[in-house]
Amino acid sequence: MGKEIVAMLLAGGQGSRLYALTQKLAKPAVPFGGKYRIIDFPLSNCVNSGIDTVGILTQYQPLVLNEYIGNGQPWDLDRLYGGVHVLSPYQQAQGSDWYKGTANAIYQQLAFIERYDPEYVIILSGDQICKQNYSEFLQFHKEKNAEFSVAVMEVPWEEAPRFGLMVADENDRISEFQEKPKNPKSNLASMGIYIFNWPILKQYLTEDENDPNSENDFGNNIIPNLLRDGRRMYAFHFDGYWKDVGTISSLWEANMEVLDPEKSGIDLFDDSWKIKSRTPGLPAQKIYDSAKVVDSMITDGCKVAGEVTHSILFAGVTVEKGAVVEDAVVMGGTLIKSGAVVKHCIIAENAIIGNNAVVGAMPSGDEKGVATIGSGVYVGDGAKIGPNAMVDENVKDGEERW
């Protein structure tokens, strides 16, 4: 008996725009919001939406991701039939074992989908922070008798040229697709979340694979081909929280928005739509007498003796007495020593910020830089890291990086 729907989660992104944060791990494995990783969001959405069969397509730095997913038990995806499967590229006879594009990635895993003979396939992105009920999206797809549907969000018209845009009529039927156009005809931005009827997906992926001139990409090739053939294509309006966290500044912004759920719409404490995570329980955080904590999220296992303002501290972060942390995202296991000043920055896991070191600065005028410290980096005593610096190697005592 086949599944009604199978989810395919594209998690192969190198995340090159996240620089120091993704040198040692795939973008979907990047930590987020204190105790999560980015991939927790689509996985939790699947389970909460009643989807129990998920293929995760990995390629770049998959080890942390593979270990993190395990058998899928934390997300209730350890099933005998279905469940979660981590799928890596097939080694081709000619030696190419890298996915050529998003469409080629799914094409290489057609046999996996075939095992479950689904009616529908939903294609998800592994690098978005989004809480979405996919069952509502599927219901829309069925009611429209669609062959392909895409989740879209209305964006401000002035931002529309940055997105792939769907031009749709009053019945939500798509007539045109514009990829980052100078003169947009629509402000419906594609979220990169698609539902296909399985036979249609199989047909178009196979045709695309046989086209030597194709870039093997959903946006550039598959969607234009569906339009060319007049397929029944519809745009599903999503109005919840969605953010592509592909850049340092967007990752920082999304973490900051967690601190203000009423304004941003992302509530990690919402029991009706739980985001599940593998992070094991740690001892409760310890806030010392000398500490001053204002408008921040301090995760389990943190020890805070200094000042922390409007920041997110992941599990096991230590802020020593006399240290100042403001507008910062500090990932797990990092130590910020006495006298250090850390502002408007992202610090990756297990870094050490030395005594009296300065990392980042509050922006002035049009300055919008976010200083970034890579995983395991040691920033020496008295060192200065400028507001735009991207540091992925140790910094000596007193050294400056700008």
PDB file of N, CA, C and O in Angstrom, residues 313-345:
ATOM      1  N   LEU A 313      21.944  32.934  24.062  1.00  0.00           N
ATOM      2  CA  LEU A 313      23.053  32.073  24.477  1.00  0.00           C
ATOM      3  C   LEU A 313      22.588  30.630  24.347  1.00  0.00           C
ATOM      4  O   LEU A 313      21.608  30.222  24.980  1.00  0.00           O
ATOM      5  N   PHE A 314      23.284  29.874  23.502  1.00  0.00           N
ATOM      6  CA  PHE A 314      22.968  28.455  23.321  1.00  0.00           C
ATOM      7  C   PHE A 314      23.470  27.660  24.533  1.00  0.00           C
ATOM      8  O   PHE A 314      24.103  28.194  25.447  1.00  0.00           O
ATOM      9  N   ALA A 315      23.223  26.353  24.501  1.00  0.00           N
ATOM     10  CA  ALA A 315      23.529  25.504  25.651  1.00  0.00           C
ATOM     11  C   ALA A 315      25.003  25.558  26.039  1.00  0.00           C
ATOM     12  O   ALA A 315      25.887  25.496  25.189  1.00  0.00           O
ATOM     13  N   GLY A 316      25.246  25.657  27.345  1.00  0.00           N
ATOM     14  CA  GLY A 316      26.600  25.517  27.867  1.00  0.00           C
ATOM     15  C   GLY A 316      27.516  26.701  27.644  1.00  0.00           C
ATOM     16  O   GLY A 316      28.734  26.563  27.743  1.00  0.00           O
ATOM     17  N   VAL A 317      26.979  27.880  27.358  1.00  0.00           N
ATOM     18  CA  VAL A 317      27.821  29.078  27.202  1.00  0.00           C
ATOM     19  C   VAL A 317      28.167  29.635  28.589  1.00  0.00           C
ATOM     20  O   VAL A 317      27.331  29.651  29.487  1.00  0.00           O
ATOM     21  N   THR A 318      29.409  30.082  28.747  1.00  0.00           N
ATOM     22  CA  THR A 318      29.837  30.717  29.993  1.00  0.00           C
ATOM     23  C   THR A 318      30.202  32.177  29.729  1.00  0.00           C
ATOM     24  O   THR A 318      30.983  32.463  28.815  1.00  0.00           O
ATOM     25  N   VAL A 319      29.612  33.085  30.534  1.00  0.00           N
ATOM     26  CA  VAL A 319      29.945  34.510  30.465  1.00  0.00           C
ATOM     27  C   VAL A 319      30.510  34.899  31.835  1.00  0.00           C
ATOM     28  O   VAL A 319      29.775  34.958  32.828  1.00  0.00           O
ATOM     29  N   GLU A 320      31.818  35.129  31.883  1.00  0.00           N
ATOM     30  CA  GLU A 320      32.454  35.391  33.173  1.00  0.00           C
ATOM     31  C   GLU A 320      32.113  36.783  33.699  1.00  0.00           C
ATOM     32  O   GLU A 320      31.665  37.671  32.950  1.00  0.00           O
ATOM     33  N   LYS A 321      32.360  36.972  34.989  1.00  0.00           N
ATOM     34  CA  LYS A 321      32.105  38.248  35.647  1.00  0.00           C
ATOM     35  C   LYS A 321      32.904  39.356  34.955  1.00  0.00           C
ATOM     36  O   LYS A 321      34.083  39.179  34.633  1.00  0.00           O
ATOM     37  N   GLY A 322      32.244  40.494  34.701  1.00  0.00           N
ATOM     38  CA  GLY A 322      32.923  41.620  34.055  1.00  0.00           C
ATOM     39  C   GLY A 322      32.854  41.594  32.538  1.00  0.00           C
ATOM     40  O   GLY A 322      33.246  42.549  31.884  1.00  0.00           O
ATOM     41  N   ALA A 323      32.351  40.486  31.955  1.00  0.00           N
ATOM     42  CA  ALA A 323      32.177  40.430  30.490  1.00  0.00           C
ATOM     43  C   ALA A 323      30.842  41.070  30.117  1.00  0.00           C
ATOM     44  O   ALA A 323      29.885  41.043  30.895  1.00  0.00           O
ATOM     45  N   VAL A 324      30.774  41.648  28.902  1.00  0.00           N
ATOM     46  CA  VAL A 324      29.546  42.305  28.418  1.00  0.00           C
ATOM     47  C   VAL A 324      29.161  41.682  27.077  1.00  0.00           C
ATOM     48  O   VAL A 324      29.975  41.622  26.151  1.00  0.00           O
ATOM     49  N   VAL A 325      27.914  41.219  26.977  1.00  0.00           N
ATOM     50  CA  VAL A 325      27.402  40.617  25.740  1.00  0.00           C
ATOM     51  C   VAL A 325      26.124  41.369  25.373  1.00  0.00           C
ATOM     52  O   VAL A 325      25.197  41.462  26.173  1.00  0.00           O
ATOM     53  N   GLU A 326      26.071  41.896  24.137  1.00  0.00           N
ATOM     54  CA  GLU A 326      24.890  42.664  23.720  1.00  0.00           C
ATOM     55  C   GLU A 326      24.566  42.393  22.257  1.00  0.00           C
ATOM     56  O   GLU A 326      25.464  42.364  21.398  1.00  0.00           O
ATOM     57  N   ASP A 327      23.290  42.150  21.972  1.00  0.00           N
ATOM     58  CA  ASP A 327      22.826  41.918  20.583  1.00  0.00           C
ATOM     59  C   ASP A 327      23.648  40.826  19.901  1.00  0.00           C
ATOM     60  O   ASP A 327      24.037  40.958  18.737  1.00  0.00           O
ATOM     61  N   ALA A 328      23.920  39.754  20.632  1.00  0.00           N
ATOM     62  CA  ALA A 328      24.804  38.710  20.098  1.00  0.00           C
ATOM     63  C   ALA A 328      24.104  37.361  20.061  1.00  0.00           C
ATOM     64  O   ALA A 328      23.215  37.080  20.869  1.00  0.00           O
ATOM     65  N   VAL A 329      24.524  36.533  19.098  1.00  0.00           N
ATOM     66  CA  VAL A 329      24.125  35.131  19.026  1.00  0.00           C
ATOM     67  C   VAL A 329      25.369  34.322  19.386  1.00  0.00           C
ATOM     68  O   VAL A 329      26.353  34.333  18.637  1.00  0.00           O
ATOM     69  N   VAL A 330      25.336  33.649  20.547  1.00  0.00           N
ATOM     70  CA  VAL A 330      26.518  32.918  21.031  1.00  0.00           C
ATOM     71  C   VAL A 330      26.163  31.431  21.069  1.00  0.00           C
ATOM     72  O   VAL A 330      25.309  31.002  21.856  1.00  0.00           O
ATOM     73  N   MET A 331      26.810  30.643  20.216  1.00  0.00           N
ATOM     74  CA  MET A 331      26.452  29.227  20.075  1.00  0.00           C
ATOM     75  C   MET A 331      27.131  28.365  21.146  1.00  0.00           C
ATOM     76  O   MET A 331      28.016  28.802  21.866  1.00  0.00           O
ATOM     77  N   GLY A 332      26.663  27.119  21.229  1.00  0.00           N
ATOM     78  CA  GLY A 332      26.932  26.242  22.360  1.00  0.00           C
ATOM     79  C   GLY A 332      28.395  26.065  22.748  1.00  0.00           C
ATOM     80  O   GLY A 332      29.276  25.953  21.907  1.00  0.00           O
ATOM     81  N   GLY A 333      28.634  26.017  24.071  1.00  0.00           N
ATOM     82  CA  GLY A 333      29.943  25.684  24.608  1.00  0.00           C
ATOM     83  C   GLY A 333      30.965  26.789  24.562  1.00  0.00           C
ATOM     84  O   GLY A 333      32.121  26.597  24.928  1.00  0.00           O
ATOM     85  N   THR A 334      30.590  27.980  24.135  1.00  0.00           N
ATOM     86  CA  THR A 334      31.545  29.084  24.015  1.00  0.00           C
ATOM     87  C   THR A 334      31.824  29.709  25.386  1.00  0.00           C
ATOM     88  O   THR A 334      30.937  29.806  26.232  1.00  0.00           O
ATOM     89  N   LEU A 335      33.075  30.129  25.588  1.00  0.00           N
ATOM     90  CA  LEU A 335      33.499  30.778  26.828  1.00  0.00           C
ATOM     91  C   LEU A 335      33.853  32.235  26.535  1.00  0.00           C
ATOM     92  O   LEU A 335      34.698  32.516  25.679  1.00  0.00           O
ATOM     93  N   ILE A 336      33.200  33.149  27.253  1.00  0.00           N
ATOM     94  CA  ILE A 336      33.508  34.583  27.120  1.00  0.00           C
ATOM     95  C   ILE A 336      34.124  35.024  28.444  1.00  0.00           C
ATOM     96  O   ILE A 336      33.454  35.043  29.482  1.00  0.00           O
ATOM     97  N   LYS A 337      35.405  35.366  28.391  1.00  0.00           N
ATOM     98  CA  LYS A 337      36.153  35.599  29.625  1.00  0.00           C
ATOM     99  C   LYS A 337      35.952  37.009  30.181  1.00  0.00           C
ATOM    100  O   LYS A 337      35.449  37.906  29.500  1.00  0.00           O
ATOM    101  N   SER A 338      36.405  37.161  31.398  1.00  0.00           N
ATOM    102  CA  SER A 338      36.239  38.404  32.135  1.00  0.00           C
ATOM    103  C   SER A 338      36.756  39.615  31.347  1.00  0.00           C
ATOM    104  O   SER A 338      37.828  39.564  30.747  1.00  0.00           O
ATOM    105  N   GLY A 339      35.977  40.697  31.337  1.00  0.00           N
ATOM    106  CA  GLY A 339      36.400  41.938  30.694  1.00  0.00           C
ATOM    107  C   GLY A 339      36.164  41.976  29.197  1.00  0.00           C
ATOM    108  O   GLY A 339      36.311  43.023  28.573  1.00  0.00           O
ATOM    109  N   ALA A 340      35.795  40.842  28.588  1.00  0.00           N
ATOM    110  CA  ALA A 340      35.536  40.828  27.137  1.00  0.00           C
ATOM    111  C   ALA A 340      34.255  41.606  26.840  1.00  0.00           C
ATOM    112  O   ALA A 340      33.308  41.608  27.632  1.00  0.00           O
ATOM    113  N   VAL A 341      34.218  42.265  25.667  1.00  0.00           N
ATOM    114  CA  VAL A 341      33.032  42.996  25.224  1.00  0.00           C
ATOM    115  C   VAL A 341      32.624  42.427  23.863  1.00  0.00           C
ATOM    116  O   VAL A 341      33.387  42.505  22.893  1.00  0.00           O
ATOM    117  N   VAL A 342      31.437  41.837  23.813  1.00  0.00           N
ATOM    118  CA  VAL A 342      30.972  41.110  22.628  1.00  0.00           C
ATOM    119  C   VAL A 342      29.652  41.740  22.197  1.00  0.00           C
ATOM    120  O   VAL A 342      28.664  41.681  22.937  1.00  0.00           O
ATOM    121  N   LYS A 343      29.624  42.367  20.985  1.00  0.00           N
ATOM    122  CA  LYS A 343      28.419  43.092  20.576  1.00  0.00           C
ATOM    123  C   LYS A 343      28.093  42.861  19.095  1.00  0.00           C
ATOM    124  O   LYS A 343      28.993  42.840  18.262  1.00  0.00           O
ATOM    125  N   HIS A 344      26.777  42.710  18.805  1.00  0.00           N
ATOM    126  CA  HIS A 344      26.266  42.679  17.418  1.00  0.00           C
ATOM    127  C   HIS A 344      27.055  41.687  16.568  1.00  0.00           C
ATOM    128  O   HIS A 344      27.662  42.034  15.551  1.00  0.00           O
ATOM    129  N   CYS A 345      27.056  40.415  17.008  1.00  0.00           N
ATOM    130  CA  CYS A 345      27.890  39.430  16.325  1.00  0.00           C
ATOM    131  C   CYS A 345      27.294  38.037  16.460  1.00  0.00           C
ATOM    132  O   CYS A 345      26.348  37.826  17.225  1.00  0.00           O
TER     133      CYS A 345
END
